[in-house]
mmCIF file of C-alpha atoms in Angstrom:
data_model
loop_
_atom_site.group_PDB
_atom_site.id
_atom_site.type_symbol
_atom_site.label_atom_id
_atom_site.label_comp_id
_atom_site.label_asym_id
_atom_site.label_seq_id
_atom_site.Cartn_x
_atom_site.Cartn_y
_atom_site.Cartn_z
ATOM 1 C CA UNK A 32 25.785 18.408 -8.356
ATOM 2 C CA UNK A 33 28.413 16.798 -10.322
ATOM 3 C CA UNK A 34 30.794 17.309 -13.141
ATOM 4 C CA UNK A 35 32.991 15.482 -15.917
ATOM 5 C CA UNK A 36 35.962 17.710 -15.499
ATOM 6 C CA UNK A 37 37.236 17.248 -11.878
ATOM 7 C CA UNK A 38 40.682 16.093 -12.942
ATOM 8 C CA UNK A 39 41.582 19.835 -13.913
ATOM 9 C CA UNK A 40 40.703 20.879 -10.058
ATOM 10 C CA UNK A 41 44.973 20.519 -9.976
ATOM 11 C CA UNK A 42 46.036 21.790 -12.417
ATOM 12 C CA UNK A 43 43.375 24.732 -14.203
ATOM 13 C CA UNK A 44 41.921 24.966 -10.943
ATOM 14 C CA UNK A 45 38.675 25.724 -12.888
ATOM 15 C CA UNK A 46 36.203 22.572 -13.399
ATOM 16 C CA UNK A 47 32.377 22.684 -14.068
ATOM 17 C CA UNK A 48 29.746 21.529 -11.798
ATOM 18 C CA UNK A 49 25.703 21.183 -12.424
ATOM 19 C CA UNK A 50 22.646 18.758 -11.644
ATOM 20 C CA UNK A 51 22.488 15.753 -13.938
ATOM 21 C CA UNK A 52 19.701 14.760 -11.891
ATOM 22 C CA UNK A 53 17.006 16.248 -14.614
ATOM 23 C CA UNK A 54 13.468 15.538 -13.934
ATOM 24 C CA UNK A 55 14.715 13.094 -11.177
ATOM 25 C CA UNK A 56 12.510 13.356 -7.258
ATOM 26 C CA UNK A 57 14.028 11.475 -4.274
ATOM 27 C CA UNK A 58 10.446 10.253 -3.712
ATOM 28 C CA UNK A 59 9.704 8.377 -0.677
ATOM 29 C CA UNK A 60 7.118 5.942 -1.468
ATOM 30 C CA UNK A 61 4.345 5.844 1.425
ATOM 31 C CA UNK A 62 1.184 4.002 -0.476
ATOM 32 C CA UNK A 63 0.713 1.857 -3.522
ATOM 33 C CA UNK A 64 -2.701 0.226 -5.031
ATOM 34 C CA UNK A 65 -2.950 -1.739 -8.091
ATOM 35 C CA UNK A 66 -7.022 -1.945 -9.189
ATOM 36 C CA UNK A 67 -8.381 -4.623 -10.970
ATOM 37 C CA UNK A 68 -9.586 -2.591 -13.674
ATOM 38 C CA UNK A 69 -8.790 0.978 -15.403
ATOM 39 C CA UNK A 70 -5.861 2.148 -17.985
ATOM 40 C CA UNK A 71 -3.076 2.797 -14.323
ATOM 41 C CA UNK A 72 -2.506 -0.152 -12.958
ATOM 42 C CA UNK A 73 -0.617 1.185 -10.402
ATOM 43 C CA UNK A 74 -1.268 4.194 -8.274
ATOM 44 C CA UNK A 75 1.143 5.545 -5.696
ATOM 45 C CA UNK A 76 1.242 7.894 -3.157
ATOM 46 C CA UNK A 77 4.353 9.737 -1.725
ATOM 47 C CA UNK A 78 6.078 12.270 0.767
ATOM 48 C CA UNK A 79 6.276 16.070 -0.337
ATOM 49 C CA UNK A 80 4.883 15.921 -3.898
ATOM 50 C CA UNK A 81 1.430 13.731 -3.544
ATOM 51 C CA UNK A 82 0.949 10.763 -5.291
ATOM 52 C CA UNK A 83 0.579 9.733 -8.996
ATOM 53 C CA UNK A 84 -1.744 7.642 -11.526
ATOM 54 C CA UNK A 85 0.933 5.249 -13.688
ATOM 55 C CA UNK A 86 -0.593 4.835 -16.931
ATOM 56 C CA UNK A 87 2.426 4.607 -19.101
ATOM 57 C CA UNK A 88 5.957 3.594 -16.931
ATOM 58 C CA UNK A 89 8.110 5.163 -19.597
ATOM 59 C CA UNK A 90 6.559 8.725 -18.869
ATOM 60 C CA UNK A 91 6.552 11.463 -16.193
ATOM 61 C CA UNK A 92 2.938 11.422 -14.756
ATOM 62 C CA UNK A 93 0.747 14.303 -13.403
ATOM 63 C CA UNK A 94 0.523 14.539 -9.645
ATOM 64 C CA UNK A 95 -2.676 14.143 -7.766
ATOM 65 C CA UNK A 96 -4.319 17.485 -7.430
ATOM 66 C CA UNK A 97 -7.934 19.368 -6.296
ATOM 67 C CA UNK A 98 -6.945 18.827 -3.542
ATOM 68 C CA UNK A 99 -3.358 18.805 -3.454
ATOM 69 C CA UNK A 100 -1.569 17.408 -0.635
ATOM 70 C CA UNK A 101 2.132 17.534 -0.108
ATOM 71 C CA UNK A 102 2.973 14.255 1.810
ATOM 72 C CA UNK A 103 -0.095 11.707 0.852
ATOM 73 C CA UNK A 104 0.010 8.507 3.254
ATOM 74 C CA UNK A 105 -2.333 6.241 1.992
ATOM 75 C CA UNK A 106 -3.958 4.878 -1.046
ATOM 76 C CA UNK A 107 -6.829 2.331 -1.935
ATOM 77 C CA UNK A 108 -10.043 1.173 -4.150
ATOM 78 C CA UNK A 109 -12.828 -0.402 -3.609
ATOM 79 C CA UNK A 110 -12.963 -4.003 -4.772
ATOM 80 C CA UNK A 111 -16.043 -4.598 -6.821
ATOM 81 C CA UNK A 112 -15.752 -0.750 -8.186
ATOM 82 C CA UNK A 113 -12.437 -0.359 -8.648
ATOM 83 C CA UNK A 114 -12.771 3.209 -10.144
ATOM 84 C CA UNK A 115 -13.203 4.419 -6.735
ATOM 85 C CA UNK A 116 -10.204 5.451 -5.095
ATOM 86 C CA UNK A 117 -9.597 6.918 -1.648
ATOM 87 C CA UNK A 118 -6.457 8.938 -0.262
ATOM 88 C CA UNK A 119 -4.985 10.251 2.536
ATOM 89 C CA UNK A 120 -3.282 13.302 2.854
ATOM 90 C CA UNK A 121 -0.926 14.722 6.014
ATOM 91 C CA UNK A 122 -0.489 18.183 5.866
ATOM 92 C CA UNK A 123 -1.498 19.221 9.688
ATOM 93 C CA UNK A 124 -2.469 22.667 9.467
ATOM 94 C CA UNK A 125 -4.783 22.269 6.572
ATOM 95 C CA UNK A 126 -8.012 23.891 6.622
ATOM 96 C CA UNK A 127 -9.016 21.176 3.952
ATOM 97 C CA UNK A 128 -10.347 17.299 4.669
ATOM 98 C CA UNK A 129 -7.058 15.324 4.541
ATOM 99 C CA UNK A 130 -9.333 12.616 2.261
ATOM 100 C CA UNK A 131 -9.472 13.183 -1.041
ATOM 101 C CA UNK A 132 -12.250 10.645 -3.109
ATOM 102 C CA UNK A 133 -12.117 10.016 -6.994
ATOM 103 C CA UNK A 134 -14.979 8.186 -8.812
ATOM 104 C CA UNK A 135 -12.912 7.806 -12.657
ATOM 105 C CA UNK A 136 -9.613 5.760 -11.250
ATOM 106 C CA UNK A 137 -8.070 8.931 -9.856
ATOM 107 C CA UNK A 138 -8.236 11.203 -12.674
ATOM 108 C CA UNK A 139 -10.147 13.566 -10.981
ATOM 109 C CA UNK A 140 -10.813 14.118 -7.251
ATOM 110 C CA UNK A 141 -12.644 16.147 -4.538
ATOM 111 C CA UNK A 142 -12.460 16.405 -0.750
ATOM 112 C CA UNK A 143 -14.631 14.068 1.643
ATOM 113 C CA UNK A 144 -16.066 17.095 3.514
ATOM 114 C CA UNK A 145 -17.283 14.418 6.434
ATOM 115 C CA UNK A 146 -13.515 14.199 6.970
ATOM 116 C CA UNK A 147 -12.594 16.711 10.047
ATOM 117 C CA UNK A 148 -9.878 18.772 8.655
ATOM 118 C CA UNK A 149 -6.806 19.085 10.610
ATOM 119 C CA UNK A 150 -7.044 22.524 11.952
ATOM 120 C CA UNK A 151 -9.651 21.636 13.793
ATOM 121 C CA UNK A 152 -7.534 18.611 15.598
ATOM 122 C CA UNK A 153 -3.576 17.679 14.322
ATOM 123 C CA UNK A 154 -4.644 14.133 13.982
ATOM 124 C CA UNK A 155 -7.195 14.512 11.552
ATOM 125 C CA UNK A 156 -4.244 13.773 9.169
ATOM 126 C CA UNK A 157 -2.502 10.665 7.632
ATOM 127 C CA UNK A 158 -2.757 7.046 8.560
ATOM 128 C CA UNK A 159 -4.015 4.470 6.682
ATOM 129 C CA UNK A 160 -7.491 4.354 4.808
ATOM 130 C CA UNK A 161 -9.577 1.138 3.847
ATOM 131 C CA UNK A 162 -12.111 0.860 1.372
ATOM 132 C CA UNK A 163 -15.014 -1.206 1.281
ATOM 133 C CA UNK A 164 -15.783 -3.372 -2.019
ATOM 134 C CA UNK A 165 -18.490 -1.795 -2.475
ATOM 135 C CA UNK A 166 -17.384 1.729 -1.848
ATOM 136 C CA UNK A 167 -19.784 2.845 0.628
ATOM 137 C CA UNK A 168 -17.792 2.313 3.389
ATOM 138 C CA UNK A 169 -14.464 3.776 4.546
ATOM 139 C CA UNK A 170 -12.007 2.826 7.730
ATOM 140 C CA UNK A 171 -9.629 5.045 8.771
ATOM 141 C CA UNK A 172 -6.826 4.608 11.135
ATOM 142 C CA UNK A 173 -5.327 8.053 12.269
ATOM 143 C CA UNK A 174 -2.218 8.118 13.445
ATOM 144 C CA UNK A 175 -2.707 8.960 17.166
ATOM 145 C CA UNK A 176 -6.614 9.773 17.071
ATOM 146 C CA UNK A 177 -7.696 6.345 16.727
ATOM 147 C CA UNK A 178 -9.527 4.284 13.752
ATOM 148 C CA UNK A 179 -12.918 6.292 12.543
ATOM 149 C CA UNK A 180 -15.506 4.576 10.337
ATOM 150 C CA UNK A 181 -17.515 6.634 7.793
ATOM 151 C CA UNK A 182 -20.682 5.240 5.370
ATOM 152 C CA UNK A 183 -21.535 7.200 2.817
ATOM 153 C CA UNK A 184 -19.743 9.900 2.590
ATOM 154 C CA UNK A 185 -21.634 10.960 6.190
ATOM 155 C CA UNK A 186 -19.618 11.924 9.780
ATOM 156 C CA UNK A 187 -16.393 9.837 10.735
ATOM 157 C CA UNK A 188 -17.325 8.017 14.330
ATOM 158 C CA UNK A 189 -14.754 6.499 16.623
ATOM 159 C CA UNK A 190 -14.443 2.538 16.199
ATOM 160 C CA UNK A 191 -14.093 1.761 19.953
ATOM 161 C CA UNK A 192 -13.773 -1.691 19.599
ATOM 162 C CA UNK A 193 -10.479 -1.417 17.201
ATOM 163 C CA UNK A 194 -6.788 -0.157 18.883
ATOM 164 C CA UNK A 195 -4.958 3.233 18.119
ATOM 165 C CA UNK A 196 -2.963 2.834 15.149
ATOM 166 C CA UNK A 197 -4.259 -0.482 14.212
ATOM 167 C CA UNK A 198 -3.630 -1.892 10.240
ATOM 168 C CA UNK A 199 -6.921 -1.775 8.731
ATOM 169 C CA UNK A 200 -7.867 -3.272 5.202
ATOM 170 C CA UNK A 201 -10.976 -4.039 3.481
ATOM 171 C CA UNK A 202 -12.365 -7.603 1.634
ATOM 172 C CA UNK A 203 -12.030 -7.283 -1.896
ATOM 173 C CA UNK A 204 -15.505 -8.997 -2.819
ATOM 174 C CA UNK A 205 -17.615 -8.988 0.204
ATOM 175 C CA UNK A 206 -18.986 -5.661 0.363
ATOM 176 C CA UNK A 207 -19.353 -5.706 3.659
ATOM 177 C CA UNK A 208 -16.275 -7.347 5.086
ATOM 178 C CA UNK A 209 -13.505 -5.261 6.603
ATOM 179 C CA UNK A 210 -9.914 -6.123 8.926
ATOM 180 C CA UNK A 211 -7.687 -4.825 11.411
ATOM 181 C CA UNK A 212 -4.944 -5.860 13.355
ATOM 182 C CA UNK A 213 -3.296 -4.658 16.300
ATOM 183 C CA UNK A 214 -0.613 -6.577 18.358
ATOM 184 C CA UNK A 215 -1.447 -10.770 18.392
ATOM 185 C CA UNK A 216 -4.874 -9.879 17.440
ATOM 186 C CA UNK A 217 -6.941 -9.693 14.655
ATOM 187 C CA UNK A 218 -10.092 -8.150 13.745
ATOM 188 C CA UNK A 219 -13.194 -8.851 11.381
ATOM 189 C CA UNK A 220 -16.693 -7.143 10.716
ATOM 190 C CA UNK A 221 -19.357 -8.874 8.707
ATOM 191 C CA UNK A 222 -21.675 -5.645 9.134
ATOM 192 C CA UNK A 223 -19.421 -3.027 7.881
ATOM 193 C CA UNK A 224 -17.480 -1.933 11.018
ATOM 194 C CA UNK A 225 -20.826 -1.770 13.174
ATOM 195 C CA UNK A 226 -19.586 -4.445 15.148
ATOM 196 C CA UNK A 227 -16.276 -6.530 15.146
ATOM 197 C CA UNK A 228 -15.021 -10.100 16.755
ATOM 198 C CA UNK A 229 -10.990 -10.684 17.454
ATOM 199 C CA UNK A 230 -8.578 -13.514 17.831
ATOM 200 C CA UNK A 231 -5.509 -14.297 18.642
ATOM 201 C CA UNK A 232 -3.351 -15.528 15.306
ATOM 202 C CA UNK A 233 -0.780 -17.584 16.236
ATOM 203 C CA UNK A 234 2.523 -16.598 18.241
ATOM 204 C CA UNK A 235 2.390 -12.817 16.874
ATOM 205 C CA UNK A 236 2.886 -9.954 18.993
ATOM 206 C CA UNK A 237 3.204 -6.938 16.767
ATOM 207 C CA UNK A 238 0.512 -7.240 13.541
ATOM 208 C CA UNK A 239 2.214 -5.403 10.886
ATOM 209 C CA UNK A 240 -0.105 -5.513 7.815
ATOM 210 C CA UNK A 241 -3.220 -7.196 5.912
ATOM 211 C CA UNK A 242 -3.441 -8.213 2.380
ATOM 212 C CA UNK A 243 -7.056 -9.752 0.944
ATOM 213 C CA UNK A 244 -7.623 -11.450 -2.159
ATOM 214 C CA UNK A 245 -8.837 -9.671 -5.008
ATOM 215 C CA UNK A 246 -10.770 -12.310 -6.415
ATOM 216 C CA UNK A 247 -12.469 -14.175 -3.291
ATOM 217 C CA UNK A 248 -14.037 -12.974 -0.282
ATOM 218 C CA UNK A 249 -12.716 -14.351 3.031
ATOM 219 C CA UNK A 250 -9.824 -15.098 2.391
ATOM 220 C CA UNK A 251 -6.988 -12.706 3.948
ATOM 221 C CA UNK A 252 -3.381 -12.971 5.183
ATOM 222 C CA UNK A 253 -1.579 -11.180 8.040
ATOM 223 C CA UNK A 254 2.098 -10.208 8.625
ATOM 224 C CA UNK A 255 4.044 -9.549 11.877
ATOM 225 C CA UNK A 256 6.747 -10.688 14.171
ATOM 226 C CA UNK A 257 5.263 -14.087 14.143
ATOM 227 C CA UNK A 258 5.505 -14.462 10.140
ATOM 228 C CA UNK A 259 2.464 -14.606 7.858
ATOM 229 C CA UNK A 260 -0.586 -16.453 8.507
ATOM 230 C CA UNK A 261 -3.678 -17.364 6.143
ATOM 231 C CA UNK A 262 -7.316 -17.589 6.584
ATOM 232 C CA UNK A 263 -10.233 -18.856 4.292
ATOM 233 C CA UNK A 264 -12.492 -17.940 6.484
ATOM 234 C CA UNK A 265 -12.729 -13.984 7.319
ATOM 235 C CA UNK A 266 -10.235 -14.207 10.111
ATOM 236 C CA UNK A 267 -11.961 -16.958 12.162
ATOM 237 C CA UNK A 268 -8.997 -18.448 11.999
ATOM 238 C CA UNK A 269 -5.331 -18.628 11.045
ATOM 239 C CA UNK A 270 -2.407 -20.818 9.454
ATOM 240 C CA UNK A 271 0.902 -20.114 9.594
ATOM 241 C CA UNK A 272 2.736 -19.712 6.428
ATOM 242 C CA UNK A 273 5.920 -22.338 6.225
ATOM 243 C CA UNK A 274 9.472 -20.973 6.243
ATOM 244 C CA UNK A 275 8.651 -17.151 7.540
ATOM 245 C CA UNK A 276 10.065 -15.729 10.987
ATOM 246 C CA UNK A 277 9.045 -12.289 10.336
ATOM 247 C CA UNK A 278 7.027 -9.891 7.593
ATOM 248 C CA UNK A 279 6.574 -6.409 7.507
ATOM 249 C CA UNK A 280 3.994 -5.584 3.991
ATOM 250 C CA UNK A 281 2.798 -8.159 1.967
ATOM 251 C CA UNK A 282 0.784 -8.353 -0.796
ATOM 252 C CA UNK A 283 -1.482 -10.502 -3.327
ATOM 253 C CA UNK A 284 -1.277 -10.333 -7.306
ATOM 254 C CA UNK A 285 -2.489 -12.169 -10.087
ATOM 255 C CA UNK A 286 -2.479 -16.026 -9.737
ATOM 256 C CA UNK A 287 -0.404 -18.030 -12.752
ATOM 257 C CA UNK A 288 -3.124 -20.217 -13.952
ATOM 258 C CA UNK A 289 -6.875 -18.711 -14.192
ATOM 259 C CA UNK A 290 -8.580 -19.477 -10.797
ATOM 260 C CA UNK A 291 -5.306 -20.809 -9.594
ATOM 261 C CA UNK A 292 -3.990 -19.506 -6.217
ATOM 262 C CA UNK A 293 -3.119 -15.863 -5.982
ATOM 263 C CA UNK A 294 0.309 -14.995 -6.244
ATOM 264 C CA UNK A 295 2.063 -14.012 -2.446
ATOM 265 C CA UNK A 296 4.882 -11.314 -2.412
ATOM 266 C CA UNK A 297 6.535 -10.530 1.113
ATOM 267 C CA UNK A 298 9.070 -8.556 2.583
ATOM 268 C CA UNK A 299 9.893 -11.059 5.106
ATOM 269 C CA UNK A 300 12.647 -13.026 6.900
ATOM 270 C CA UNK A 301 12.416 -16.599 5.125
ATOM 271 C CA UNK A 302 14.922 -19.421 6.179
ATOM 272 C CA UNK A 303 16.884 -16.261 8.234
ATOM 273 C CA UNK A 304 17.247 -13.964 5.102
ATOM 274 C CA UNK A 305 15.949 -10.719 5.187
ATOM 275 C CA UNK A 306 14.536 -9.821 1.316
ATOM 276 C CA UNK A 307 11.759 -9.600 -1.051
ATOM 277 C CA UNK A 308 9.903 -13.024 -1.977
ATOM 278 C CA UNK A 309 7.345 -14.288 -3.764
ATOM 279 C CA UNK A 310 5.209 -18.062 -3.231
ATOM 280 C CA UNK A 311 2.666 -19.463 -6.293
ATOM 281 C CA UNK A 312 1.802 -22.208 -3.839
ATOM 282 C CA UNK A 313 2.008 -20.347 -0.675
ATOM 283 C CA UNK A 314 4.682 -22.906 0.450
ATOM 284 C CA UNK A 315 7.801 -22.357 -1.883
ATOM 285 C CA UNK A 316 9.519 -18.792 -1.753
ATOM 286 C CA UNK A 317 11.028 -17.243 -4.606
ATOM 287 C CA UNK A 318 13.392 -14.237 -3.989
ATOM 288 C CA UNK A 319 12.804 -11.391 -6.085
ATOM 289 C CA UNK A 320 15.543 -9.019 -5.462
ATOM 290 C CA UNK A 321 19.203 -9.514 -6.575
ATOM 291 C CA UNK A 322 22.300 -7.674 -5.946
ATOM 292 C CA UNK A 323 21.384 -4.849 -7.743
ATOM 293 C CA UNK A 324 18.022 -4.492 -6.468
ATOM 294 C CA UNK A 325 18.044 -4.911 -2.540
ATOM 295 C CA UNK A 326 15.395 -2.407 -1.784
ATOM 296 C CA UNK A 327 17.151 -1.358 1.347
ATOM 297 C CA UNK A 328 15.861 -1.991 4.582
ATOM 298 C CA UNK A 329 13.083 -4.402 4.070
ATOM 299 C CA UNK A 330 10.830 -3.396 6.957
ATOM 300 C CA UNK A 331 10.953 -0.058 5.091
ATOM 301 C CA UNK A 332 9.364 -1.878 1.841
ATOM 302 C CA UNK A 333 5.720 -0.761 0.497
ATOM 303 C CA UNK A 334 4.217 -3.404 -1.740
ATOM 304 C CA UNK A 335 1.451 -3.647 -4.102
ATOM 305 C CA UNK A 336 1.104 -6.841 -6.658
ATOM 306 C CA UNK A 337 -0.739 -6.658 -9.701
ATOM 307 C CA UNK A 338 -4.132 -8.487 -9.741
ATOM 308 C CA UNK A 339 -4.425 -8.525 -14.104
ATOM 309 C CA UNK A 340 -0.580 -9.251 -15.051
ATOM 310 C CA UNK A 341 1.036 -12.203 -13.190
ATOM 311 C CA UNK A 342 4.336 -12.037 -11.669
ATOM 312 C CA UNK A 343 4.057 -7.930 -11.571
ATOM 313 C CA UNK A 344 4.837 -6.377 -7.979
ATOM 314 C CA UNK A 345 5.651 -2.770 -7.329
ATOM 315 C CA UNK A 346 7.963 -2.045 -4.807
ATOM 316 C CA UNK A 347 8.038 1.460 -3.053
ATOM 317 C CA UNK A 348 12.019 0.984 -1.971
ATOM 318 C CA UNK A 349 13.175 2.503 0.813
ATOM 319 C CA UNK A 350 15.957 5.906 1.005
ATOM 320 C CA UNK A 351 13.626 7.897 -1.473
ATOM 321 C CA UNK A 352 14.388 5.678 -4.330
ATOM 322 C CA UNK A 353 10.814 5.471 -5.694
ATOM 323 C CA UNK A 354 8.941 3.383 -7.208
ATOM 324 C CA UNK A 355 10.277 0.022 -9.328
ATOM 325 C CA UNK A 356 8.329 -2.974 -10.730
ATOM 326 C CA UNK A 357 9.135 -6.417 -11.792
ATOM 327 C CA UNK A 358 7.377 -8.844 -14.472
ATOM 328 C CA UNK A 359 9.673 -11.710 -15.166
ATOM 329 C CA UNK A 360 11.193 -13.261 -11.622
#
């Protein structure tokens, strides 16, 4: 509530108050994707009211619906069909799945029955989701449950071999390449989560997230208490990243010259400073944010970078202040 009149409070005693806060949502920003293909190139997915498909920035946008989730937790499409589009949704008591599958860029969706819904077990609900470049293959890391693996739209089974609340992503051209990371360890299948090696990346303790390149297979990065570190190789093994004490989400955009290296943005402690960055050459950092853009926290930042328009990141900022993007920094 607010007003324009508060002066008279001493005088009239009498002032006006209503909401100039007209069509505005303190959205907390949980999820982001940006595909490589299709009119939105950003979808997001939030606490309370869903998630969204941003096909025009200047406009209000439909939420995500059939089903509907309040609080949706994570978002993401599958690399070499980047119409499909899995989400997670995390409303406890639901009778429904809390994964929701769209084959037309999120337009339209329906349940993933194999999902267990959460009445029949709590846990069955939020997390983060993974999805294979090929979309037959989804990894799912439940809050408190564990990580489940499903093919084909068929039964979610336990992954045994991955840790409770693990960060799980997915190659974004090898089909059947997917990653976790737990603690100073990470994870890669070649086989589609049948089976999975681990190793330990540098001096990280706490894995925090994984980004993979849209536009070649194998190579992946990793962020945690140790910094960020690089492989070519499916996670074989690791480089560390110059300059970078600690990172919390990163992610990998369009590269500025055609089959040049893909563009790096972090929310990361570089050279002691706590902020949003960006590296071209993965060894020069660029801050991003100014004075009138600090995001908040930065271990609260969710990050998604464009792979079709270089320079563009979306930033999920933290304190329910949505969703804001950047083109020219």
């Amino acid at each position: 509530m607010g007003g324009h009149d508060l002066l008279k409070w001493d005088t009239v005693h009498n002032v006006t108050l209503k909401s100039y806060a007209a069509g505005i949502e303190e959205t907390a920003v949980l999820g982001l994707t940006s595909p490589k293909s299709g009119d939105a190139h950003l979808l997001s997915v939030v606490g309370d009211i869903g998630g969204f498909r941003h096909v025009d920035f200047t406009k209000p946008n439909l939420a995500f619906s059939n089903p509907t989730y309040g609080t949706t937790t994570s978002i993401d499409y599958a690399g070499n069909k980047p119409n499909l589009i899995v989400r997670v949704g995390q409303v406890t008591d639901d009778s429904k799945p809390q994964i929701a599958l769209s084959s037309d860029y999120g337009v339209s969706w329906s349940a993933n029955s194999a999902a267990p819904p959460p009445t029949q077990n709590s846990g069955y609900a939020g997390g983060t989701i993974a999805y294979s470049a090929n979309g037959d293959t989804l990894l799912w890391s439940t809050p408190n449950l564990g990580v489940f693996r499903s093919q084909n739209q068929v039964t979610f089974a336990a992954v045994s071999a991955l840790p409770s609340g693990a960060a799980v992503a997915a190659d974004k051209v090898n089909g059947t390449a997917l990653y976790a990371a737990s603690g100073s360890k990470f994870y890669s299948s070649v086989d589609t989560g049948a089976s999975w090696t681990s190793v330990t990346v540098g001096n990280m303790t706490s894995a925090s997230w994984i980004a993979a390149n849209p536009f070649k297979a194998g190579e992946v990065w990793v962020s945690g208490n140790g910094g960020i570190y690089a492989s070519t190789n499916y996670g074989k093994t690791f480089t560390a990243l110059p300059s970078v004490s600690n990172a919390w989400k990163i992610a990998v955009g369009a590269p500025k010259t055609t089959g040049g290296k893909p563009s790096l943005y972090a929310a990361a402690t570089i050279n002691g400073l706590n902020t949003l960055y960006r590296t071209d050459d993965h060894t020069n950092w660029i801050k991003i944010s100014d004075a009138d853009h600090g995001f908040g926290s930065t271990s609260g930042i969710v990050l998604a970078a464009d792979p079709r328009i270089y320079k563009r990141v979306y930033v999920g900022a933290g304190a329910g202040r949505g969703v804001f993007y950047n083109s020219n920094v």
